[in-house]
Amino acid sequence: MKNKLLFILLFLFHLKMFAQIKGNVTDQNETPLPYVNIFIKNTYTGTTTNESGIYQLELDKKGTYVITFQYLGFKTINKEITIDSFPYTLDIILLEESVSLNEVVVNAEENPANEIIRKTIANREKNLNKINEFTSDFYSRGIYRLKDAPERILGQDLGDFGGGLDSTRTGVIYLSETKSEITYKRPNSFKEKIIASKVSGSDNGFSFNSASEVNFSFYQNTIEFNTSLISPISDYAFNYYRYWLEGTFYDDRNNLVNKVKVTPKRPKDRVGEGYLYIIEDDWSLYAVEFKITGEQAQIPVIETIDFKQNYSYSDTDKIWVLRSQVFDIEFGIFGIKGNGRFTAVYSNYNFQPEFDKSTFTREVVSFEKEANKKDDSFWNNIRPVPLTDEESEDYVKKDSIKEIRKSKPYLDSLDRKNNKFNLGNLFFGYTFRNSYKDWQVSLNSLLFATQYNSVQGWNSTLGLTYFKNYEEEGRWLRINSDFNYGFSDDRLRMSGAIAYKFNNFSRPILSLSGGVNASQFNEAEPISPLINTVSSLVFDNNFIKLFDKTFVQVNYSDEIFNGFRLFTSLAYEERKPLFNTRQDDDFTSNNPLLPNDFTTPAIQEHDIIKFNVTGRIRFKQDYLSYPDAKYNITNDEFPSLFLTYEGGFAASDSDLNFSQLRVRLTQDFDIANKGEFAYNLRAGTFIDSDELSFVDFQHFNGNETRIGTTNNYLNSFNLLPYYELSTDDSYFEGHIEHNFKGYILGKVPLLNKLNYNLAVGANLLATDGNQPYTEFYVGIDNLGWGKFRFLRLDYVRSYQGGFREDGIIFGLKFLGVFQ
């Protein structure tokens, strides 16, 4: 009996696997047509052809159906068929659609496309609101390819990307699929449950191409793609685009479809070009073909991105719904060139779902249990878009070599090749790996770890790091030690740390560190050692001021619940003053309070115990729940709030004990097509603090070098001397900036060809006993050549009881790497 039941189940499953219509779609010349929309008429059951024009459409039962084949530039076909057995083969030849302009349109005095777009814009909000909520099935497939890839880049071996590259350094480097269920409610409630996920050559198999990442609507004023791109039917579209009616045609429902060509008025704006297909009278989108460049999206690595969206009409719900979308990507940088394609198919819509209060939470993406364990038979059964030969071969090849690539002999052979030591490693760094056990030991670059300051003179730091990864458990262990030797003060300082991360969900990290350092008085270290080296040796400006710190410290951080992360630290510190070891007439002393006094110490020798606890609150924080990790998404509609208590106690001199309360509020967000606005506000006060050591003052990130770096614009002052307004009392610090992202300069003739961004901002610092210090600046961002846009230039004016000074700040964004 048990065997009979098993046979029946297998038989039914076999029938289900082949309950499908399949075939090829070509044009009259037998050329395969990729990404043709195919669906059962007046239903949301559908699919598309793959790149080779092959399709398969899953059905539940036999019977008579009307199958619709819809493809831009070709006549829509509604084919009635009667299915007596599965699989059912149906090959279709599509005829080209004739797009024409009637005589009235040709002779019109006003550009007819402008009137079409005006009416589409006038109905934009109405059409957007037609879909208030829905559920649907979603399928996505993504592929990336490289062509003629170099073997090395910046001295690093690129490898063959898991067997993806052939002998010509060409091939598929990433292939993945996702099958999910999505739930949506206006204006921005979204939830996705991933039923199945697959990545070629990966045991993990958790794909990142989800519906939430491609949730684009041209009915919105802006399309979020790294930056806010202006939709060609936004309320302000006529400020950015020109339109031309290329022709009209009738679809299978006798709707008149207008084909409107869209071109940008200023190609460097956050815009694109292409075609809009718009239904006459209804003014809904029939289809979209839209191309943007990496320059327009301000993504240097991207050459172009082609968006294609296709809609179909539902007689039942009386709306045009998105059926499929395709993104074609061309990219290249540092000699690496390639392309990619992401295909998305929406089906089984339900526009009358029953939601309750528990339907939507902050969890945006979740996975069904064992979503990454589905076998080939499952995917062959549910995959709406058949694999191409290239994709099938990639799955087979990478699955066949997957075990070999994970084996100890293979990984050891790679390590023997990559672990070879040469003389250059002494200057540029060296890493020894054990790939099979997933650990490595690294030696830092002595070239970049050799600097100059007036206390130590030339000094070099030899850093050793051991890192062990426990990937499956989401844990890691890091042990590092630094050996710093100052040639002028003839002293070796050693420090080390051990840190452990417990999991990838709340990401708790515990660390223990200790040793001896020559530390900046401002623990934020606003003065780059590299910039200070150049400034000291070339311009005789020794900005870095140091004290000697012997310490032991424990740190712990953890996300207590979604949106709230706790940071704590407890440290014992023994502090001693340091003095310049090089006497130079132009150098200032190592005492920030008395720059011309070379004998008075900046601090008295003492020891103290410090405790710090900070709570970070990210309001309405969304997150992605992967089976092996949690990924947080900052909600830019709300700020992040930091609350801090810092205390010093058990000091060798009790007068040095202190308590400080701090609060910080920060946020950045887009303002429609006007650019990005950001602010960073901080306030604090000291309690029961009679006679603080200068180390424990509240210091502010100043700048006397006239060089800015990428991570400082909203956290520093451009012209303020580093320690001039340090305080042991109450204070308020504020930074605001608006980057117009081309909104202003994009409208200026000639300048609009350079793709520069105008930025304006202001900084304020108020401390007890001092007049408020303010700065106002205007800057040009995104300076550079071609893909390399790492420069910025600002003009700054400062005031304190009147005009104080002005100056030019040269922004070198790449220096943030060396901070």
XYZ file of C-alpha atoms in Angstrom, residues 211-612:
402
model
C 11.672 42.640 -5.305
C 12.448 45.387 -2.805
C 15.593 46.255 -4.764
C 13.750 46.760 -8.069
C 10.564 48.394 -6.815
C 10.696 51.298 -9.316
C 7.689 53.258 -10.536
C 7.816 55.921 -13.238
C 4.567 57.287 -11.779
C 6.643 58.606 -8.873
C 8.265 62.022 -9.302
C 11.685 60.503 -8.778
C 13.159 57.043 -9.235
C 15.572 56.053 -6.488
C 18.665 54.519 -8.069
C 21.704 55.589 -6.021
C 20.431 59.109 -6.603
C 16.960 60.519 -7.270
C 16.450 60.282 -11.035
C 13.774 62.543 -12.501
C 10.838 60.612 -13.946
C 9.880 61.753 -17.477
C 6.281 62.127 -16.259
C 7.071 63.880 -12.969
C 5.338 67.122 -12.062
C 8.459 69.048 -13.139
C 9.419 66.864 -16.107
C 9.229 69.709 -18.650
C 12.146 71.374 -16.842
C 14.329 68.389 -17.725
C 13.035 66.705 -20.884
C 12.013 67.267 -24.488
C 9.391 65.086 -26.144
C 8.632 64.009 -29.675
C 5.724 61.891 -30.911
C 7.275 59.173 -33.061
C 3.970 57.568 -33.955
C 0.900 55.691 -32.815
C -0.502 52.187 -33.081
C -3.487 50.206 -31.796
C -3.079 47.353 -29.350
C -5.176 44.167 -29.333
C -7.925 45.921 -27.324
C -8.109 48.734 -29.888
C -6.447 51.213 -27.529
C -4.495 53.947 -29.274
C -0.899 53.817 -28.009
C 1.344 56.876 -28.368
C 5.048 56.248 -28.808
C 6.813 59.306 -27.364
C 10.550 59.804 -27.612
C 12.128 61.334 -24.494
C 15.437 63.219 -24.572
C 17.094 65.245 -21.794
C 17.495 69.001 -22.100
C 20.791 68.703 -20.203
C 22.392 65.248 -20.504
C 24.421 65.642 -17.283
C 21.306 66.068 -15.109
C 19.838 63.166 -13.126
C 17.801 62.126 -16.147
C 17.691 59.557 -18.929
C 16.387 59.042 -22.431
C 14.212 56.567 -24.258
C 10.556 55.968 -25.108
C 7.256 56.165 -23.273
C 4.284 54.228 -24.625
C 1.133 55.954 -23.374
C -2.522 54.913 -23.693
C -4.667 57.623 -25.257
C -7.549 58.937 -23.063
C -6.532 56.752 -20.125
C -3.021 58.279 -20.011
C -1.583 55.166 -18.400
C 1.775 53.654 -19.220
C 1.682 50.818 -21.717
C 5.461 50.333 -21.634
C 8.695 52.154 -20.822
C 12.143 51.993 -22.429
C 14.541 54.225 -20.512
C 18.341 54.458 -20.520
C 20.593 56.245 -18.052
C 24.361 56.576 -17.877
C 26.587 56.063 -14.868
C 27.404 59.756 -15.046
C 23.722 60.647 -14.723
C 23.254 58.252 -11.793
C 26.656 59.328 -10.400
C 27.867 55.720 -10.210
C 31.356 55.832 -11.764
C 31.637 52.096 -12.428
C 28.439 52.039 -14.549
C 28.479 52.795 -18.288
C 24.750 52.492 -19.014
C 21.588 51.007 -17.528
C 18.586 50.183 -19.730
C 15.187 49.924 -18.012
C 12.336 48.144 -19.789
C 8.892 47.836 -18.211
C 5.817 46.223 -19.759
C 2.212 46.577 -18.600
C -1.012 44.792 -19.506
C -4.677 45.590 -18.908
C -6.964 43.675 -16.596
C -10.664 43.694 -17.542
C -11.433 42.409 -14.064
C -9.690 45.161 -12.098
C -9.834 47.865 -14.808
C -6.177 48.792 -14.410
C -2.876 48.524 -16.250
C -0.464 46.399 -14.210
C 3.265 45.816 -14.415
C 3.986 42.407 -15.929
C 7.747 42.393 -16.328
C 10.829 44.537 -16.200
C 14.384 44.065 -17.423
C 17.559 45.930 -16.479
C 20.529 45.696 -18.813
C 23.768 47.002 -17.310
C 27.108 47.828 -18.919
C 30.006 48.553 -16.567
C 33.744 49.093 -16.618
C 36.589 50.484 -14.514
C 40.335 49.836 -14.110
C 40.359 47.716 -17.263
C 37.472 45.523 -16.083
C 34.542 45.506 -18.492
C 31.335 43.563 -18.349
C 27.572 43.525 -18.488
C 24.626 42.244 -16.552
C 20.923 41.654 -16.847
C 18.218 41.409 -14.202
C 14.840 40.040 -15.231
C 11.718 40.365 -13.065
C 8.302 38.791 -13.672
C 5.172 39.667 -11.654
C 2.214 37.258 -11.664
C -0.864 36.143 -9.712
C -1.818 39.632 -8.574
C -4.551 40.033 -5.971
C -5.797 43.625 -5.714
C -8.306 42.888 -2.962
C -6.165 41.343 -0.225
C -7.227 41.193 3.390
C -4.609 42.885 5.564
C -4.636 43.366 9.321
C -2.437 45.313 11.721
C 0.114 42.508 11.857
C 0.569 42.255 8.092
C 3.273 44.906 7.863
C 6.170 45.228 10.281
C 9.683 46.681 9.995
C 10.763 43.368 8.455
C 10.911 43.981 4.704
C 12.358 40.668 3.531
C 12.151 37.206 5.071
C 12.987 33.692 3.884
C 10.966 30.521 3.981
C 12.718 27.701 5.805
C 15.311 25.984 3.591
C 14.621 28.419 0.749
C 18.170 27.854 -0.469
C 17.876 24.056 -0.441
C 15.458 23.619 -3.350
C 16.623 21.066 -5.906
C 16.652 21.253 -9.708
C 13.245 19.574 -10.054
C 11.675 22.306 -7.922
C 13.230 25.072 -9.999
C 12.338 23.405 -13.281
C 8.744 23.294 -12.092
C 8.326 26.885 -10.859
C 10.789 28.848 -13.005
C 8.615 31.078 -15.276
C 11.479 32.081 -17.584
C 13.483 29.152 -18.993
C 17.241 29.193 -18.590
C 19.363 30.036 -21.607
C 22.060 27.620 -22.696
C 24.665 29.912 -21.150
C 22.860 29.919 -17.802
C 22.288 26.163 -17.794
C 25.943 25.548 -18.559
C 27.020 27.899 -15.777
C 24.903 26.072 -13.197
C 26.224 22.684 -14.337
C 29.848 23.807 -14.489
C 29.917 25.582 -11.145
C 27.966 22.856 -9.368
C 30.427 20.271 -10.712
C 33.496 22.172 -9.525
C 31.942 23.519 -6.330
C 33.113 20.641 -4.161
C 36.552 20.666 -5.768
C 36.898 24.404 -5.139
C 36.092 23.843 -1.466
C 38.482 20.902 -1.073
C 41.658 21.191 0.952
C 44.050 20.215 -1.879
C 42.635 22.866 -4.203
C 42.565 25.653 -1.608
C 46.062 24.754 -0.437
C 47.327 24.984 -4.020
C 45.865 28.480 -4.325
C 47.434 29.501 -1.036
C 50.857 28.223 -2.077
C 50.678 30.502 -5.094
C 49.263 33.566 -3.354
C 51.259 33.268 -0.123
C 54.637 33.724 -1.783
C 56.579 36.492 -0.070
C 58.587 39.061 -1.994
C 60.585 42.156 -1.136
C 57.722 44.478 -2.128
C 55.568 43.012 0.630
C 57.765 44.736 3.211
C 56.595 48.086 1.861
C 53.096 47.340 0.590
C 51.939 44.704 3.057
C 51.618 40.938 3.108
C 48.871 38.429 3.887
C 49.293 34.733 4.577
C 46.054 32.781 4.140
C 44.801 29.366 5.055
C 41.689 29.315 2.872
C 40.549 25.846 3.910
C 40.412 26.762 7.602
C 39.424 30.338 6.722
C 42.044 32.296 8.641
C 44.729 34.753 7.676
C 47.640 36.688 9.124
C 48.390 40.132 7.702
C 51.357 42.470 7.889
C 50.508 46.103 7.274
C 52.194 48.357 4.715
C 55.230 50.039 6.253
C 55.197 52.570 3.447
C 51.792 53.946 4.487
C 52.473 53.442 8.208
C 55.529 55.689 8.299
C 54.806 59.283 9.307
C 56.331 62.306 10.936
C 55.337 64.390 13.965
C 57.239 66.810 16.164
C 57.110 64.531 19.246
C 58.359 61.253 17.786
C 60.018 62.578 14.651
C 59.889 59.928 11.965
C 57.963 56.939 13.276
C 56.860 53.644 11.787
C 54.187 51.201 12.863
C 54.479 47.500 12.220
C 51.011 45.982 12.469
C 50.211 42.276 12.647
C 46.635 40.996 12.428
C 45.203 37.509 12.786
C 41.654 37.036 11.517
C 39.607 33.856 11.770
C 36.217 33.672 10.072
C 33.428 31.292 11.107
C 31.207 32.002 8.115
C 28.436 29.497 8.729
C 27.914 30.727 12.293
C 28.349 34.399 11.366
C 31.203 34.745 13.858
C 34.748 36.037 13.598
C 37.808 36.507 15.769
C 40.395 39.232 15.238
C 43.688 39.657 17.106
C 45.974 42.520 16.236
C 49.108 44.132 17.579
C 50.950 47.334 16.673
C 54.622 48.081 17.244
C 55.310 51.789 16.863
C 58.861 53.112 17.030
C 59.710 56.820 17.156
C 63.195 57.528 15.860
C 63.494 60.959 17.455
C 62.247 60.090 20.951
C 63.876 56.627 20.621
C 60.889 54.813 22.065
C 59.010 51.658 21.166
C 55.288 51.695 21.971
C 53.294 48.492 21.765
C 49.541 47.917 21.796
C 47.164 45.134 20.916
C 43.532 44.101 20.820
C 41.358 41.038 20.583
C 37.786 41.265 19.269
C 35.058 38.684 18.801
C 31.751 38.948 16.929
C 29.132 36.491 18.154
C 26.584 36.427 15.315
C 25.298 38.225 12.199
C 21.881 39.126 13.624
C 22.287 41.588 16.482
C 26.039 41.626 15.747
C 27.328 41.730 19.334
C 31.049 42.521 19.431
C 33.259 42.201 22.510
C 36.807 43.520 22.465
C 39.722 43.865 24.857
C 42.599 46.209 24.066
C 45.614 47.630 25.835
C 49.129 48.966 25.536
C 50.893 52.272 25.108
C 50.085 54.895 22.479
C 51.042 58.404 21.571
C 47.461 59.650 21.277
C 45.893 62.841 20.003
C 44.100 64.914 22.650
C 40.971 64.701 20.513
C 40.146 60.990 20.407
C 38.285 61.549 17.120
C 41.748 62.152 15.606
C 40.729 64.915 13.173
C 44.330 65.431 12.031
C 45.386 62.864 9.466
C 48.941 61.603 10.142
C 49.602 61.700 6.403
C 48.477 65.325 6.066
C 50.375 66.272 9.232
C 53.545 64.709 7.810
C 53.347 66.825 4.679
C 52.326 69.911 6.646
C 55.198 69.551 9.134
C 57.978 68.825 6.649
C 56.920 71.155 3.846
C 55.147 74.028 5.600
C 56.593 73.776 9.147
C 53.115 73.398 10.629
C 53.129 70.640 13.258
C 49.413 70.368 13.945
C 49.263 67.008 15.739
C 49.472 67.313 19.531
C 50.051 64.136 21.530
C 50.058 62.730 25.040
C 51.305 59.374 26.298
C 48.547 56.908 27.155
C 48.980 53.537 28.836
C 45.619 51.796 28.889
C 43.464 48.718 29.223
C 39.976 48.904 27.720
C 36.918 46.696 27.276
C 34.294 47.472 24.621
C 30.940 45.839 23.958
C 28.221 46.692 21.453
C 24.974 44.953 20.574
C 21.607 45.630 18.973
C 19.230 45.238 21.895
C 16.157 45.385 19.670
C 15.507 46.549 16.133
C 16.552 50.160 15.782
C 18.356 50.411 19.139
C 22.057 49.638 19.435
C 24.052 49.939 22.636
C 27.773 50.846 22.771
C 29.677 50.569 26.051
C 33.310 50.885 27.098
C 35.292 50.748 30.327
C 38.936 51.802 30.410
C 41.819 52.379 32.762
C 44.190 55.076 31.486
C 47.531 56.340 32.725
C 48.340 59.657 31.053
C 51.637 61.509 30.771
C 52.628 64.678 28.946
C 54.897 64.619 25.905
C 57.162 67.296 24.478
C 58.611 68.107 21.091
C 61.873 66.293 20.428
C 62.739 68.453 17.410
C 63.309 72.152 17.974
C 62.262 74.274 15.028
C 61.748 78.009 15.056
C 58.476 77.646 13.157
C 57.064 74.734 15.160
C 54.596 75.288 17.977
C 54.899 73.410 21.255
C 53.081 70.169 22.036
C 50.844 72.092 24.463
C 47.631 73.062 22.619
C 46.814 75.630 25.335
C 50.242 77.327 25.246
C 51.564 76.904 21.711
C 54.633 79.098 22.351
C 55.556 77.525 25.698
C 57.890 74.571 25.146
C 58.384 73.689 28.831
C 54.945 73.719 30.445
C 53.179 70.343 30.045
C 49.707 70.224 28.503
C 48.537 67.864 31.269
C 49.771 66.635 34.612
C 50.610 62.975 34.942
C 47.615 61.088 36.317
C 45.481 57.984 35.936
C 41.703 57.606 35.666
C 38.971 55.083 34.959
C 36.574 56.056 32.146
C 33.130 54.665 31.429
C 31.053 55.406 28.330
